[in-house]
Amino acid sequence: MRTGRRRWPLRSYLVALLVLFVVTAGAGIYAGWVQARNDAVSAARADASMAADLAARQIGENLATVRGTVESVASSPGVAQVFANPDACQLAFSLGGADDGHLDVLRPDGTVACSSRPAAAGQTANTYAGASWLPGAVRTPQAVAPVRDDRTGRPAFLVTAVVPGLGLVAAFVDLTALGNAAGDLFGGTRHLEFLITTKDHATVLTRWPDGLRWAGTAVSGTRLRTTGLGVDVTGLPRLYGRAAVEDTGWQVFAGADRAAALADADRLARRQALIAALGLFAGLLAMVVVQRRVTTPIGNLRTAVRAATASGNLDTTVSVTGPREVAELGEEFTTLLATVDRELQERRRAEEAAREHERNYRQMFEASPNPVVLFDADTLDIVAVNPAAVAYYGRPGDTLLTMTYTGLLAPDDGDSANAAGAAAEPVERDRPQRHIKHDGTIAEVSVTTYPTSFAGRKVRCAVITDVTEREHLQRRLRQSDRLESLGQLAAGVAHDFNNLLGIINGYAGMAAADLEPVAAADPAWRTLHADLTEIVAAGDRATALTRQLLSFARADPAPETRPLDLNTVVTELDTLLRRSLGEDIALITDLTAQPWRIKADPGRLEQVLVNLAVNARDAMPGGGTLTIETAPVTVDEHYAAQHPGVRTGRYMQLRVSDSGTGMDKATLERAFEPFFTTKPKGHGTGLGLATIYGIITQAGGHAQIYSELGHGTTITALLPATDDLAEPDTAPVQRHRPGAGETILLVEDDDSLRAITERILHNAGYTVLSAATVADAQHLARTHPGLALLLTDVILPDMHGPALASALHGTHPGLPVIYLSGYTETILATRSTIPAGSTLLTKPVSAHQLLHTVARVLDHAAAEGPSPVSRHAE
C-alpha cells in the first residue's frame, strides 16, 4: 500500500551513507585541523611568552649588575687615584662576552681617564667631548638608551654615576650583544625572534637576529605588529609573547614563526585526510558490492512483483539471484503473492457485494420521496438526512446535522420527543407527531422509526410522511358529512313543522281577520285581536326560522336567482351595514375594479352580508374593524383537490374579516352547525353561520372560515361566475282576483291543514272538494266532471300527488295542478318526481300566496292550456 511519504531506493541510502561518511570525516578532519592549529598557536604563544619573560628577567638582572658596578666604582676611594694617575687604571668589565660593553672613567670634559676597553690600535677617539648625554651626566646619574658608543660605533645602553669634583663613571652595554645573548640563551628550538623596544614602544633598542640593522629604528617605520596574528619588522608572521624589563620598562618581545608553528598541524591534517580518503575508497567498494549483490537483486524482485501486480496474475514465481537472504525473500514473495491473490479475489467479491449494498441503500435513501432522518438513539443528535428532508424542512443539510431530532418537533410535543429516543419500541409505526419547518409552519406527520447503525453508531431511522393535507381533508369531510346529516335532519323536521305552521298561521290569520271589524267597534275584543296578531307574528318568525333551516340544508325552494354584480350588492348595503355595526366599528370595503357577474338571489346575498356583519359586531364588543373584500379568482385542480365540494372554474371571492375575539379550534370546527352558538342564552339561535353556509353552497359556491383567538375571524365565500347578462326586474306587482265559483279538488292528508285551506279557498269564492286520501279524491273526481283545478299534497299515504294527477288527466284532460309539500325539493327528488310544467308551493303557504297562485294558474289555464313550470317560496 502506498503512502503519501516518498520512499528512497537502497542505492540512495548507500549514497547518503557515503556522503554522510565523507561529510563526517571531512568535518572531523577540519575540526581536528582547526584544533591542531589553535593548539599549535597556543603552544607557540606560550613558548614565546615564557622566553620573553626569561629574557626580560635576564636583561633586568644584567642591567642591575651594570648599575651596581657603576655606582660602586664611582663611590670607590680609589677612583681619585685613577683621575690623578691614569696609568694606574686597572678597570675590568664583562657581561659574558668581550664585546658586551665597557666601563669608562671620564673627566668632566669627556676625556677618558681610564677604560676597561682601551682604544685599539688606530683608534683616535679617546674622548666623549660633544656627546649629547655628557652635560647631563656630569651633573646627575643617567640611564639612557640607545646612545651611540663612540668606541665601538654601535648602539649601546649608557649608565653613568657622578664622581663629585672629579668627573663621572660611564658603562656602555652593547645592545646588539644584549639581543644576541637573549637569542642564544632563550631562542630554543622554535628559533624565537627577540625584539627589545623602549618603554613607550616607540623605538627599537635591539633585535635578534640582525640587531645592528634595527637598533635605534623607530617602530612606526617598520611593519611590526605584536598583537593578534603578529608580524615582525620584516613582515614575517609571528606569534608574540611579551614581558617588561624591571626598572627600565623596556618591552621584550619573543616571536615564534607562525608558519613553523602551524606546519605540524597541517601535516597532521594531511595524514587524517589520507586516512579518510582510504576509508572513502573502502566505502565506495562496499557500496559497489552491495549494489551488485543486494540492491540489484532486490530491484529485480521489485520489478517482478510490479509486473505481476500490473498484469493481475499474482499466481507466478518470483526468482532472484544474490545472497541467500535475497533468494529466500524471492521465494517468500512468491508464496505471499499467491496468498494475496486468493485474498484479493475474496476481498473483491466482498467489496462488490458491499458496494452493491451501499448503492442500493444510498439510492433508496437519496431517492426516497419521504423525508428520512437518522438520529443517535441515545443523544437524539441528527447524523444524516436525505434530500427530501432538506427540501421538506427548508433548512440546509449542514444546519440539520447540527440539530437534534427534538428540534424538528413542535414545542409542545415533548412526549413524542421522548418516545423517539432510545426508550422507544424497536419498531414504531405511524406515530403521529407535529413537526415545525424553517418558516415556522407546523405540519402533521406520521413517523415510522426503527433501529439501525450508521458509521459505527447506534441510530434510529425515522421515515416521515406528511399527513397534514390528509388530516385536513378528513376533517373537512367529517365536517361536511356532519353538516349533510344535520341538513337532512333539518329538512325532515321542516315537513311536519311546516304543516303545523300552516295550520297555526292560517287559523290565527283568519281569526284575526274576522275579529278586526268587531275589535275596531268593541274595545272588549281588541285584546283578543291583539293576541291573535301576536300569534300570527310569531308564526311568521317561526316560518323565517324554518327558512333558515332549509337554507342551511340547501333544501329550501329554489331561490329567484339572476345574474348580478357582487360589488353592487355590497355597495347598496353599505348604509344599512354601517347603521347596524355602530359608531365604534369601522367598515372598510375593498372591491375589485373588474368584477365578474355571479348568478344568485340578491336577497339571500344581502342576508349573508347582514348575518356576517351582526356576528362581527358581537365579536367586537369594544369596537374594531370590519373589512369586506371582493376579488375574481380562478380555482385550479390543486385547490379543488384540497377543498372538497369546490369545482374548478371562475369564482368571485367574498371575504369578510373582523378584528374581534376569534374562535378556538373546537369552536371553529362546529361554527357551521345549526343551533350551535357561544352566545348567552336568549342572545342567538345559532342559525346565522349555518344559514350563510346553506345559502352559499346552494348557490354552487364554497364557504370557508378561519379564526384565531385574539386575532379575529375571516369568512371566505366563493361564488361561481357566469357569463349571463343581468336582466332588470320589470315584472309588475300583481294582486289576485277573487274566485268565480271554480271547483277545486283539494287533497291533503292532514285534517287541520286541509280544513284551513278549504276555508281560505271557500272564503275567496271557490268551490272546494276536500279529500284526505287518493281514493276519496278519485271518487270525487268521477262524480264532479267540472273540476277546474287539482290542489294536492305531493307526499300522500296511499299514492303520491304526481301519480294522482296523472290518473286524473285520463278523465280530465288538461286539468291544471298545484302541488303542496312540506318537504324540500331535495327530499322530493328522492321520493317523488314532479312533472315538468307544474307549480309547487312549499308549506307553510300564506293565504295571499295561495290565492294569488290559484288565480294565476286558473287564468293561465283558461287562456293557454297547461301552465308552465313555476315554483314559489316564502
PDB file of C-alpha atoms in Angstrom, residues 362-373 384-397 400:
ATOM      1  CA  ARG A 362     -27.826   5.127  -0.936  1.00  0.00           C
ATOM      2  CA  GLN A 363     -30.222   5.088  -3.857  1.00  0.00           C
ATOM      3  CA  MET A 364     -33.111   4.183  -1.565  1.00  0.00           C
ATOM      4  CA  PHE A 365     -32.012   6.825   0.972  1.00  0.00           C
ATOM      5  CA  GLU A 366     -31.322   9.622  -1.516  1.00  0.00           C
ATOM      6  CA  ALA A 367     -34.203   8.924  -3.884  1.00  0.00           C
ATOM      7  CA  SER A 368     -36.837   8.399  -1.215  1.00  0.00           C
ATOM      8  CA  PRO A 369     -39.690  10.902  -1.729  1.00  0.00           C
ATOM      9  CA  ASN A 370     -40.343  10.839   2.011  1.00  0.00           C
ATOM     10  CA  PRO A 371     -38.060  12.771   4.365  1.00  0.00           C
ATOM     11  CA  VAL A 372     -35.677  10.337   6.107  1.00  0.00           C
ATOM     12  CA  VAL A 373     -33.726  11.361   9.225  1.00  0.00           C
ATOM     13  CA  ALA A 384     -27.799  12.083   8.353  1.00  0.00           C
ATOM     14  CA  VAL A 385     -30.690  13.432   6.263  1.00  0.00           C
ATOM     15  CA  ASN A 386     -31.775  12.787   2.690  1.00  0.00           C
ATOM     16  CA  PRO A 387     -32.530  15.491   0.074  1.00  0.00           C
ATOM     17  CA  ALA A 388     -36.263  15.102   0.647  1.00  0.00           C
ATOM     18  CA  ALA A 389     -35.765  16.069   4.326  1.00  0.00           C
ATOM     19  CA  VAL A 390     -33.699  19.119   3.307  1.00  0.00           C
ATOM     20  CA  ALA A 391     -36.450  20.254   0.933  1.00  0.00           C
ATOM     21  CA  TYR A 392     -39.254  19.440   3.376  1.00  0.00           C
ATOM     22  CA  TYR A 393     -37.874  21.298   6.390  1.00  0.00           C
ATOM     23  CA  GLY A 394     -36.437  24.169   4.319  1.00  0.00           C
ATOM     24  CA  ARG A 395     -33.091  24.024   6.103  1.00  0.00           C
ATOM     25  CA  PRO A 396     -29.633  23.279   4.607  1.00  0.00           C
ATOM     26  CA  GLY A 397     -28.293  19.811   5.252  1.00  0.00           C
ATOM     27  CA  LEU A 400     -29.953  19.911  10.104  1.00  0.00           C
TER      28      LEU A 400
END
